[in-house]
Coordinates of C-alpha atoms in Angstrom, one line a residue:
M1 CA -4.7 -22.2 -32.0
A2 CA -1.9 -21.0 -30.2
E3 CA -3.3 -17.8 -31.0
R4 CA -6.6 -17.9 -29.6
L5 CA -4.7 -19.1 -26.2
T6 CA -3.3 -15.8 -25.4
R7 CA -6.5 -14.1 -23.7
I8 CA -7.9 -14.9 -20.3
A9 CA -11.4 -13.8 -19.1
I10 CA -12.2 -12.6 -15.7
V11 CA -15.6 -12.8 -14.1
S12 CA -15.7 -10.7 -11.0
E13 CA -17.5 -12.7 -8.2
D14 CA -18.4 -9.3 -6.5
K15 CA -19.9 -7.7 -9.6
C16 CA -21.4 -10.8 -11.3
K17 CA -25.1 -11.0 -10.7
P18 CA -26.8 -13.5 -13.1
K19 CA -30.2 -13.5 -11.1
K20 CA -30.6 -9.9 -11.7
C21 CA -29.9 -9.5 -15.3
R22 CA -30.8 -10.9 -18.6
Q23 CA -28.0 -12.9 -19.0
E24 CA -26.6 -9.8 -21.8
C25 CA -23.4 -11.3 -22.4
K26 CA -24.3 -14.9 -23.3
K27 CA -27.2 -13.4 -25.9
S28 CA -24.8 -10.9 -27.4
C29 CA -22.0 -13.5 -27.9
P30 CA -21.5 -14.5 -31.5
V31 CA -19.7 -17.8 -30.7
V32 CA -22.7 -18.6 -28.6
K33 CA -24.9 -17.9 -31.5
T34 CA -23.0 -20.4 -34.0
G35 CA -24.0 -22.8 -31.5
K36 CA -21.0 -23.2 -29.4
L37 CA -21.0 -22.9 -25.9
C38 CA -18.5 -20.2 -25.3
I39 CA -20.6 -18.4 -22.3
E40 CA -22.7 -20.7 -20.0
V41 CA -24.8 -18.8 -17.5
T42 CA -28.8 -19.1 -16.4
S43 CA -30.5 -17.1 -14.2
A44 CA -30.0 -19.6 -11.5
S45 CA -26.2 -19.9 -11.7
K46 CA -23.9 -18.1 -9.2
L47 CA -21.4 -16.8 -11.7
A48 CA -20.9 -16.9 -15.6
F49 CA -18.6 -19.3 -17.0
I50 CA -16.6 -18.1 -20.3
S51 CA -14.4 -20.4 -21.6
E52 CA -11.3 -19.2 -22.6
E53 CA -10.5 -21.8 -25.6
L54 CA -13.4 -20.7 -27.5
C55 CA -13.9 -17.2 -26.9
I56 CA -12.6 -14.8 -30.0
G57 CA -11.9 -11.7 -28.0
C58 CA -14.4 -9.8 -29.7
G59 CA -15.1 -7.8 -26.3
I60 CA -19.1 -7.9 -26.6
C61 CA -20.0 -9.3 -23.4
V62 CA -17.2 -6.9 -21.7
K63 CA -19.5 -3.8 -23.1
K64 CA -22.8 -5.6 -22.6
C65 CA -22.6 -6.6 -19.2
P66 CA -24.9 -4.1 -16.9
F67 CA -22.7 -4.3 -13.8
D68 CA -19.0 -4.2 -15.6
A69 CA -18.4 -8.0 -14.2
I70 CA -16.2 -8.9 -17.2
E71 CA -12.8 -8.4 -18.3
I72 CA -11.0 -9.8 -21.6
I73 CA -7.7 -9.5 -21.4
N74 CA -5.1 -10.3 -24.0
L75 CA -1.8 -11.6 -22.6
P76 CA 1.7 -11.1 -24.1
K77 CA 2.4 -14.3 -26.3
D78 CA 5.3 -15.8 -24.5
L79 CA 3.1 -16.5 -20.9
E80 CA 1.2 -19.6 -22.2
K81 CA 3.3 -22.0 -20.4
D82 CA 4.7 -20.3 -17.8
T83 CA 1.3 -20.4 -15.5
T84 CA 2.3 -21.3 -11.7
H85 CA -1.0 -20.9 -10.1
R86 CA -4.5 -20.4 -10.9
Y87 CA -7.3 -20.1 -8.3
G88 CA -10.3 -21.2 -10.6
P89 CA -12.0 -20.7 -13.7
N90 CA -12.4 -17.0 -15.0
T91 CA -10.1 -16.0 -11.8
F92 CA -6.8 -14.8 -11.1
K93 CA -3.7 -16.4 -12.2
L94 CA -0.1 -16.0 -11.3
H95 CA 2.9 -16.6 -13.9
R96 CA 6.5 -17.7 -12.8
L97 CA 7.5 -17.0 -9.3
P98 CA 10.2 -15.1 -7.7
V99 CA 13.4 -16.8 -7.0
P100 CA 15.0 -16.6 -3.4
R101 CA 18.7 -17.2 -3.0
P102 CA 20.1 -18.4 0.3
G103 CA 21.6 -15.7 2.6
Q104 CA 20.0 -12.7 0.5
V105 CA 17.3 -10.8 0.7
L106 CA 15.0 -10.5 -1.9
G107 CA 12.8 -7.8 -2.3
L108 CA 9.0 -7.7 -4.2
V109 CA 7.7 -4.7 -5.8
G110 CA 4.3 -4.2 -7.5
T111 CA 1.2 -2.9 -7.4
N112 CA -1.8 -4.5 -4.9
G113 CA -3.6 -7.4 -6.2
I114 CA -0.6 -8.6 -8.6
G115 CA -0.5 -11.8 -6.9
K116 CA 2.4 -10.6 -4.2
S117 CA 1.1 -12.4 -1.4
T118 CA 0.3 -15.4 -3.6
A119 CA 3.9 -15.8 -4.4
L120 CA 4.8 -15.6 -0.8
K121 CA 2.4 -18.3 0.2
V122 CA 3.5 -20.6 -2.7
L123 CA 6.9 -20.1 -1.6
A124 CA 6.4 -20.7 1.9
G125 CA 5.0 -24.1 0.9
K126 CA 1.2 -23.0 2.5
L127 CA 0.1 -23.1 -1.1
K128 CA 0.3 -25.8 -3.5
P129 CA 1.1 -24.4 -6.8
N130 CA -1.4 -26.3 -9.3
L131 CA 0.7 -24.9 -12.7
G132 CA -2.8 -23.5 -13.9
R133 CA -4.3 -27.0 -13.7
F134 CA -7.2 -26.3 -11.0
K135 CA -9.1 -29.4 -12.4
N136 CA -6.8 -31.9 -11.7
P137 CA -4.0 -30.2 -9.7
P138 CA -0.5 -31.9 -10.1
D139 CA 1.3 -33.7 -7.5
W140 CA 4.7 -32.5 -5.9
Q141 CA 6.6 -35.0 -8.0
E142 CA 5.3 -33.2 -11.1
I143 CA 5.9 -29.8 -9.8
L144 CA 9.5 -30.3 -9.2
T145 CA 9.7 -31.7 -12.6
Y146 CA 8.3 -28.3 -13.8
F147 CA 10.5 -26.2 -12.2
R148 CA 13.9 -28.5 -13.5
G149 CA 17.0 -26.7 -14.3
S150 CA 15.9 -23.5 -12.3
E151 CA 17.0 -22.6 -8.9
L152 CA 13.5 -23.2 -7.7
Q153 CA 14.0 -27.0 -8.0
N154 CA 16.3 -26.8 -5.0
Y155 CA 14.3 -24.4 -3.1
F156 CA 11.0 -26.6 -3.3
T157 CA 13.1 -30.0 -2.8
R158 CA 14.6 -28.4 0.2
I159 CA 11.1 -27.5 1.7
L160 CA 9.7 -31.2 0.8
E161 CA 12.7 -32.9 2.3
D162 CA 14.3 -30.8 5.0
N163 CA 10.9 -29.4 6.3
L164 CA 11.8 -25.8 6.1
K165 CA 10.2 -23.6 8.7
A166 CA 8.4 -20.7 7.1
I167 CA 7.3 -17.9 8.8
I168 CA 5.2 -14.9 7.4
K169 CA 4.5 -11.6 8.9
P170 CA 1.2 -10.8 7.5
Q171 CA 0.3 -7.8 5.6
Y172 CA -2.8 -6.2 7.7
V173 CA -1.2 -5.8 11.0
D174 CA -4.5 -4.7 12.6
H175 CA -6.2 -8.0 12.2
I176 CA -3.7 -9.5 15.0
P177 CA -5.4 -8.7 18.2
K178 CA -8.2 -10.9 16.8
A179 CA -6.0 -14.1 16.6
V180 CA -3.6 -13.2 19.6
Q181 CA -4.6 -12.8 23.3
G182 CA -2.2 -11.6 25.9
N183 CA 0.3 -9.2 26.8
V184 CA 3.1 -8.3 24.7
G185 CA 5.9 -9.8 26.9
Q186 CA 4.0 -13.1 27.7
V187 CA 3.4 -13.7 23.8
L188 CA 7.0 -13.2 22.9
E189 CA 8.2 -15.1 25.6
Q190 CA 6.3 -17.9 24.2
K191 CA 7.8 -17.8 20.9
D192 CA 11.1 -16.9 21.7
E193 CA 13.5 -19.8 20.0
R194 CA 17.0 -17.8 19.4
D195 CA 16.8 -15.8 23.0
M196 CA 16.8 -12.6 21.4
K197 CA 13.6 -11.0 23.2
A198 CA 15.7 -8.5 25.1
E199 CA 17.6 -7.4 21.9
L200 CA 14.8 -7.1 19.8
C201 CA 12.5 -5.0 22.7
V202 CA 15.4 -2.4 22.9
D203 CA 15.8 -2.4 18.9
L204 CA 12.2 -2.0 17.9
E205 CA 11.3 0.2 21.1
L206 CA 9.2 -2.2 22.8
N207 CA 10.0 -2.0 26.2
Q208 CA 7.7 0.7 26.8
V209 CA 4.3 -1.6 25.9
I210 CA 6.0 -4.5 27.2
D211 CA 3.2 -5.2 29.8
R212 CA 0.0 -4.1 27.8
N213 CA -2.6 -6.3 26.0
V214 CA -1.8 -6.8 22.4
G215 CA -5.6 -5.6 21.5
D216 CA -4.4 -2.3 23.2
L217 CA -1.3 -1.4 20.8
S218 CA -1.5 1.1 18.2
G219 CA -0.9 0.4 14.4
G220 CA 2.9 0.9 14.7
E221 CA 3.2 -0.8 17.8
L222 CA 1.2 -3.9 16.3
Q223 CA 3.6 -3.6 13.3
R224 CA 7.0 -3.8 15.8
F225 CA 5.4 -6.5 17.5
A226 CA 4.7 -8.4 14.8
I227 CA 8.2 -8.4 13.0
A228 CA 9.5 -9.3 16.7
V229 CA 7.7 -12.2 16.9
V230 CA 8.8 -13.3 13.7
A231 CA 12.4 -12.3 14.4
V232 CA 12.4 -14.1 17.5
Q233 CA 11.6 -17.5 16.0
N234 CA 14.0 -20.1 14.7
A235 CA 12.9 -20.7 10.7
E236 CA 14.5 -21.1 7.7
I237 CA 12.7 -18.8 5.6
Y238 CA 11.6 -15.5 6.9
M239 CA 8.8 -13.5 5.0
F240 CA 7.7 -10.0 5.5
D241 CA 4.5 -8.7 4.0
E242 CA 4.9 -4.5 3.8
P243 CA 7.0 -4.3 7.3
S244 CA 6.9 -0.6 7.1
S245 CA 3.6 0.9 7.2
Y246 CA 2.5 2.8 10.4
L247 CA 6.0 3.2 11.6
D248 CA 8.1 6.5 11.3
V249 CA 11.3 7.1 9.5
K250 CA 13.5 6.3 12.3
Q251 CA 11.4 2.6 13.3
R252 CA 11.3 1.8 9.4
L253 CA 15.3 2.1 9.6
K254 CA 15.4 0.1 12.6
A255 CA 13.0 -2.6 11.6
A256 CA 15.0 -2.9 8.2
Q257 CA 18.1 -3.5 10.1
V258 CA 16.2 -6.2 12.5
I259 CA 15.2 -7.8 9.2
R260 CA 18.8 -7.9 7.9
S261 CA 20.1 -9.5 10.7
L262 CA 18.1 -12.6 10.3
L263 CA 20.1 -13.5 7.4
R264 CA 22.2 -16.6 7.7
P265 CA 24.4 -18.6 5.0
N266 CA 21.5 -21.2 4.8
S267 CA 18.4 -19.0 5.4
Y268 CA 16.2 -17.0 3.1
V269 CA 14.5 -13.3 3.8
I270 CA 11.6 -12.2 1.4
V271 CA 10.4 -8.7 1.8
V272 CA 7.3 -7.4 0.3
E273 CA 7.7 -3.4 0.5
H274 CA 5.9 -0.5 -1.2
D275 CA 8.4 2.4 0.3
L276 CA 10.9 2.1 -2.3
S277 CA 13.5 4.0 0.0
V278 CA 13.0 1.2 2.3
L279 CA 13.2 -1.2 -0.2
D280 CA 16.6 -0.2 -1.4
Y281 CA 18.1 -0.2 1.9
L282 CA 16.9 -3.6 2.6
S283 CA 17.1 -5.9 -0.5
D284 CA 20.2 -7.7 -2.2
F285 CA 18.1 -8.0 -5.1
I286 CA 14.6 -7.6 -6.7
C287 CA 11.8 -8.9 -8.7
C288 CA 9.3 -6.9 -10.2
L289 CA 5.7 -7.9 -10.4
Y290 CA 3.4 -6.5 -13.4
G291 CA 0.1 -7.4 -14.8
K292 CA -3.1 -6.3 -14.4
P293 CA -4.4 -6.6 -10.6
G294 CA -7.2 -9.3 -10.2
A295 CA -7.0 -10.7 -13.5
Y296 CA -3.1 -12.1 -13.5
G297 CA 0.8 -11.2 -12.8
V298 CA 4.0 -11.9 -14.1
V299 CA 7.2 -12.3 -12.1
T300 CA 10.3 -11.1 -13.7
L301 CA 13.7 -12.3 -13.1
P302 CA 15.7 -11.2 -10.3
F303 CA 17.7 -7.7 -11.0
S304 CA 20.2 -5.9 -8.9
V305 CA 18.2 -3.4 -6.3
R306 CA 18.9 -0.4 -8.3
E307 CA 18.0 -1.7 -11.7
G308 CA 14.8 -3.7 -10.4
I309 CA 13.5 -0.4 -8.8
N310 CA 14.3 1.6 -12.1
I311 CA 12.6 -0.8 -14.0
F312 CA 9.6 -0.8 -12.1
L313 CA 9.5 3.1 -12.1
A314 CA 10.2 3.4 -15.9
G315 CA 7.3 0.4 -16.9
F316 CA 9.5 -1.4 -18.9
V317 CA 11.3 -4.8 -18.7
P318 CA 14.3 -4.9 -21.0
T319 CA 14.9 -8.0 -21.0
E320 CA 11.6 -9.2 -22.2
N321 CA 11.3 -6.4 -24.1
L322 CA 7.8 -5.6 -22.9
R323 CA 5.9 -2.2 -21.9
F324 CA 3.8 -3.0 -18.7
R325 CA 2.6 0.6 -18.0
D326 CA 1.8 3.4 -20.3
E327 CA 3.6 6.3 -18.6
S328 CA 6.8 6.2 -16.5
L329 CA 6.3 7.3 -12.7
T330 CA 8.6 10.3 -12.6
F331 CA 8.8 13.0 -9.4
K332 CA 11.0 15.9 -10.5
I333 CA 11.0 18.5 -7.2
A334 CA 12.3 21.5 -9.6
E335 CA 9.0 21.2 -11.9
T336 CA 6.6 21.6 -9.0
Q337 CA 8.8 24.8 -7.9
E338 CA 8.5 26.5 -10.8
S339 CA 4.8 26.0 -11.1
A340 CA 4.4 26.8 -7.8
E341 CA 6.7 30.2 -8.0
E342 CA 4.3 31.5 -10.9
I343 CA 1.3 32.2 -8.2
E344 CA 2.5 35.0 -6.3
T345 CA -0.9 36.1 -4.8
Y346 CA 0.0 34.4 -1.8
Q347 CA -2.0 34.9 1.6
R348 CA 0.3 34.6 4.6
Y349 CA -1.0 33.0 7.7
K350 CA 0.9 33.5 11.3
Y351 CA 0.8 31.3 14.3
P352 CA 2.4 32.2 17.7
T353 CA 4.8 30.3 19.7
M354 CA 2.6 28.4 22.1
S355 CA 3.0 25.1 24.3
K356 CA 0.5 22.4 25.4
T357 CA 0.7 20.0 28.1
Q358 CA -1.4 16.8 27.8
G359 CA -0.9 14.2 30.6
N360 CA 2.9 14.1 31.0
F361 CA 3.3 15.3 27.6
K362 CA 4.6 18.8 26.6
L363 CA 4.7 20.1 22.8
T364 CA 6.4 23.6 22.3
V365 CA 5.6 25.4 19.1
V366 CA 7.7 28.0 17.8
E367 CA 5.7 30.5 15.8
G368 CA 5.6 30.4 12.0
E369 CA 3.9 31.4 8.8
F370 CA 2.3 29.6 6.0
T371 CA 0.8 30.6 2.6
D372 CA -2.0 29.5 0.7
S373 CA -1.3 26.7 -1.8
Q374 CA 1.3 25.6 0.0
I375 CA 1.9 22.0 1.3
V376 CA 3.4 22.0 4.9
V377 CA 4.9 18.3 5.6
M378 CA 5.7 17.2 9.3
L379 CA 8.4 14.9 10.1
G380 CA 9.1 13.4 13.2
E381 CA 8.5 10.5 15.1
N382 CA 5.3 8.9 16.4
G383 CA 4.4 10.2 19.2
T384 CA 5.9 14.0 19.0
G385 CA 2.7 15.7 19.0
K386 CA 2.2 16.3 15.3
T387 CA -1.6 15.8 15.5
T388 CA -1.7 17.9 18.9
F389 CA -0.1 21.0 16.9
I390 CA -2.8 20.3 14.0
R391 CA -5.6 20.3 16.5
M392 CA -4.4 23.7 18.0
L393 CA -4.4 25.0 14.4
A394 CA -7.7 24.0 13.9
G395 CA -9.1 25.6 17.2
L396 CA -9.9 22.0 18.7
L397 CA -7.1 22.6 21.5
K398 CA -6.5 25.6 23.4
P399 CA -2.9 26.0 23.8
D400 CA -2.0 26.6 27.2
T401 CA 0.7 29.5 27.1
V402 CA 1.0 31.8 24.1
E403 CA 3.7 34.1 23.5
G404 CA 3.6 37.3 21.2
T405 CA 0.0 38.2 21.9
D406 CA 0.0 40.6 18.8
I407 CA -0.5 37.3 16.8
E408 CA -3.9 35.9 17.1
I409 CA -4.4 32.3 15.7
P410 CA -6.7 33.0 12.8
E411 CA -10.1 30.9 12.5
F412 CA -9.7 28.3 10.2
N413 CA -12.0 25.3 8.7
V414 CA -10.3 22.3 9.0
S415 CA -10.7 18.8 6.9
Y416 CA -8.8 16.0 8.7
K417 CA -8.4 12.4 7.4
P418 CA -7.2 10.5 10.5
Q419 CA -4.1 7.9 10.6
K420 CA -6.1 5.1 11.3
I421 CA -9.7 4.3 8.9
S422 CA -12.0 2.4 10.4
P423 CA -15.0 2.1 8.4
K424 CA -18.6 2.3 10.4
F425 CA -20.7 3.3 7.3
K426 CA -23.2 0.5 6.2
N427 CA -23.9 1.5 2.7
T428 CA -22.1 1.9 -0.8
V429 CA -19.6 4.1 -1.4
R430 CA -21.6 6.1 -3.6
H431 CA -23.9 6.7 -0.6
L432 CA -21.3 7.7 1.4
L433 CA -19.5 10.4 -1.0
H434 CA -23.4 11.3 -1.8
Q435 CA -24.0 12.1 1.8
K436 CA -20.5 13.8 2.9
I437 CA -19.4 15.8 0.0
R438 CA -22.2 15.8 -2.5
D439 CA -21.3 19.3 -4.0
S440 CA -17.8 18.2 -4.8
Y441 CA -18.6 14.8 -6.4
M442 CA -20.9 16.4 -8.7
H443 CA -18.3 18.9 -9.7
P444 CA -16.5 17.7 -12.7
Q445 CA -13.5 19.4 -12.1
F446 CA -13.2 17.3 -8.5
V447 CA -14.0 14.1 -10.8
S448 CA -11.5 14.7 -13.2
D449 CA -8.7 16.0 -10.6
V450 CA -9.4 13.7 -7.6
M451 CA -11.7 10.8 -8.2
K452 CA -10.6 9.6 -11.6
P453 CA -6.8 9.3 -10.9
L454 CA -7.5 7.7 -7.6
Q455 CA -9.7 5.3 -9.5
I456 CA -12.9 5.6 -7.1
E457 CA -15.2 5.1 -10.1
Q458 CA -14.6 1.0 -9.9
L459 CA -15.3 1.0 -5.7
M460 CA -18.6 3.0 -6.2
D461 CA -21.2 0.0 -5.9
Q462 CA -19.2 -1.7 -3.2
E463 CA -20.1 -1.8 0.6
V464 CA -17.7 0.2 2.3
V465 CA -17.1 -2.0 5.2
N466 CA -15.9 -4.8 2.5
L467 CA -13.3 -2.5 0.9
S468 CA -9.6 -3.3 1.6
G469 CA -7.0 -1.3 3.1
G470 CA -5.7 0.3 0.1
E471 CA -9.3 1.2 -1.4
L472 CA -10.3 2.5 2.1
Q473 CA -7.7 5.2 2.0
R474 CA -8.1 6.2 -1.3
V475 CA -11.8 7.0 -0.6
A476 CA -10.5 8.6 2.8
I477 CA -8.3 10.7 0.8
C478 CA -11.0 11.7 -2.0
L479 CA -13.6 12.6 1.3
C480 CA -10.9 14.5 2.9
L481 CA -10.1 16.5 -0.2
G482 CA -14.2 16.9 -1.1
K483 CA -14.7 18.8 2.1
P484 CA -14.5 22.6 1.8
A485 CA -11.9 23.8 4.0
D486 CA -9.1 26.3 4.3
I487 CA -6.6 23.7 5.8
Y488 CA -6.4 20.1 5.0
L489 CA -4.8 17.8 7.4
I490 CA -3.8 14.4 6.2
D491 CA -2.2 11.9 8.4
E492 CA -0.2 9.6 6.4
P493 CA -1.8 9.0 3.1
S494 CA 0.8 6.4 2.0
A495 CA -0.6 3.7 4.3
Y496 CA -1.7 0.7 2.1
L497 CA -1.1 2.1 -0.7
D498 CA 1.5 0.1 -3.1
S499 CA 4.2 2.4 -5.0
E500 CA 2.5 2.9 -8.1
Q501 CA -0.9 4.7 -6.3
R502 CA 1.3 6.5 -3.6
I503 CA 2.8 8.6 -6.5
V504 CA -0.7 8.9 -7.8
A505 CA -1.8 10.1 -4.4
S506 CA 0.8 12.4 -4.1
K507 CA 0.0 14.0 -7.8
V508 CA -3.7 14.4 -6.8
I509 CA -3.0 16.0 -3.5
K510 CA -0.4 18.8 -5.1
R511 CA -2.6 19.7 -7.9
F512 CA -5.8 19.9 -5.8
I513 CA -3.9 22.4 -3.3
L514 CA -2.6 24.6 -6.1
H515 CA -5.5 24.7 -8.2
A516 CA -7.6 25.2 -4.9
K517 CA -5.3 27.7 -3.2
K518 CA -5.4 25.9 0.0
T519 CA -3.2 25.0 2.7
A520 CA -2.1 21.4 3.4
F521 CA -0.4 19.9 6.9
I522 CA 0.4 16.5 6.0
V523 CA 2.3 13.8 7.9
E524 CA 4.0 11.4 5.9
H525 CA 6.8 8.6 6.9
D526 CA 7.2 7.6 3.0
F527 CA 10.4 9.5 1.9
I528 CA 9.8 9.4 -1.7
M529 CA 6.3 10.9 -1.0
A530 CA 7.1 13.4 1.6
T531 CA 10.1 15.1 -0.7
Y532 CA 7.7 15.1 -3.6
L533 CA 4.9 16.9 -1.8
A534 CA 6.7 19.1 0.6
D535 CA 6.8 23.0 -0.3
K536 CA 7.9 23.6 3.3
V537 CA 9.1 21.0 6.4
I538 CA 8.3 21.3 10.0
V539 CA 11.0 19.2 11.8
Y540 CA 9.9 18.0 15.5
E541 CA 12.7 17.0 17.9
G542 CA 12.5 15.9 21.5
R543 CA 11.6 12.7 23.5
P544 CA 8.5 11.1 22.0
S545 CA 5.6 11.1 24.4
I546 CA 7.3 13.1 26.7
D547 CA 9.0 16.4 25.7
C548 CA 8.7 17.5 21.9
S549 CA 9.3 20.9 20.1
A550 CA 8.0 21.8 16.7
N551 CA 10.2 24.2 14.7
A552 CA 9.0 26.6 12.1
P553 CA 8.4 25.8 8.9
Q554 CA 11.6 25.5 6.7
S555 CA 12.4 25.0 3.3
L556 CA 12.6 21.3 2.0
V557 CA 16.4 20.6 1.8
S558 CA 17.6 21.9 5.3
G559 CA 14.4 20.6 6.6
M560 CA 15.0 17.1 5.2
N561 CA 18.8 17.5 6.3
K562 CA 18.0 18.4 9.6
F563 CA 15.2 15.7 10.4
L564 CA 17.5 13.3 9.1
S565 CA 20.5 14.5 11.4
V566 CA 18.0 14.4 14.5
S567 CA 16.8 10.7 13.5
A568 CA 20.2 9.3 12.9

């Protein structure tokens, strides 16, 4: 019997539509044919129900379902007893929990949809773990008995008896304006319990926007505001869900310092972060999460920071002797440079020294050149005029002054992926791709190079407005690369993607640019992704939103070192 319980059945609520099919899953199930109720579904039901006890794992229903709504997943043997929480029948389940330690920062790393936010809710006491028994959930006494002998027992006892206060900084900061009214200064004043408002406003550069309405803030400003709101409050448990999205490198380091400053001998800090360099800087120890997104997630034991990140990248947990990903995530810079050197038939493009003034912001661009099959990464703080430079290259903005009139700005067709993606399209992803990039979307090379690795196929029949942040980002990258152009301008391709998808997206962009012999200008704040992508680097210096200059493109190493010395 133990042999049979090691699989779980997942029925997707979005995809399963018993009213529109002929219940093929039930008709083809060999266990149902023997007279047992393994799959229960009628044309009137909302969802098919699959009994995991009776299922023999033949996988016939998976192949027969016309909507691809069923997944049957074999679990590792030793996970039967470790279920922490399950939302309902045939839904996601989480195994084990991360173990926070007082006075230390715990980092969580894992792909999207694998239970990190569920784990945060459980640890914050906002979600009562049901230990997999969703029909008759246990009471707290039983839950404490279950965690007996582990560090979690003390933790939950403290939450229940001492009424520990937990605050979570939410993952999607763009939803904050819907819930919070008023201006930045007022909200921080109301929440300020530690008399830290003035200091945090300086650290997180919020003084410029202190009188602004929360609804008028940009992504990066909202993110810094959200971190400040959590940091000014008194609590024993601080949780940050992706504190670095939308922030530039300098702000990321500042935010990391603010988060570390919250540590006290008896307080807990837990951070979910996909930028591995920030995670490394922030954490004292790390728990990895592995499993199958949307089906089940497993939390590993705590590791030291270096070991934890390497385990995540390698896809192998030595303590459990378990491989959770087929290939390791590697990014060797040397490899890509060698392959780039083989293509010698470059076309060179030059642009002159030029300047542009918009309102009270002045941007000066030093003349430079770039070639095709090349990726130029633009490094600079937010508000240093990276997008302005791009629009000047694209011919959307006319520069005020141009020095060296012998160099003409060449004419380019440009494909642009903006930083903020707000979906207004009222149909499915399939319709969107068909309408915008029909030729590429039909082309087998584009499908294998871009759409397959970005896993666009799974999203095809979903409504664009219902996509999550990471799914939208992948569709946006696909749309941008699918549009025929000479220059591809990609603004923050890593926002909302998890660490694994970031490396996949980097490889997709790099391979596409090399094969198509085009040029890409990319704005990226994730250090690992920027170093992997860049052939050349343009460093921006100066005072953001006032007076900045863009240097000529330079090599990766000298550019990175210059940038770090500027932002230090």
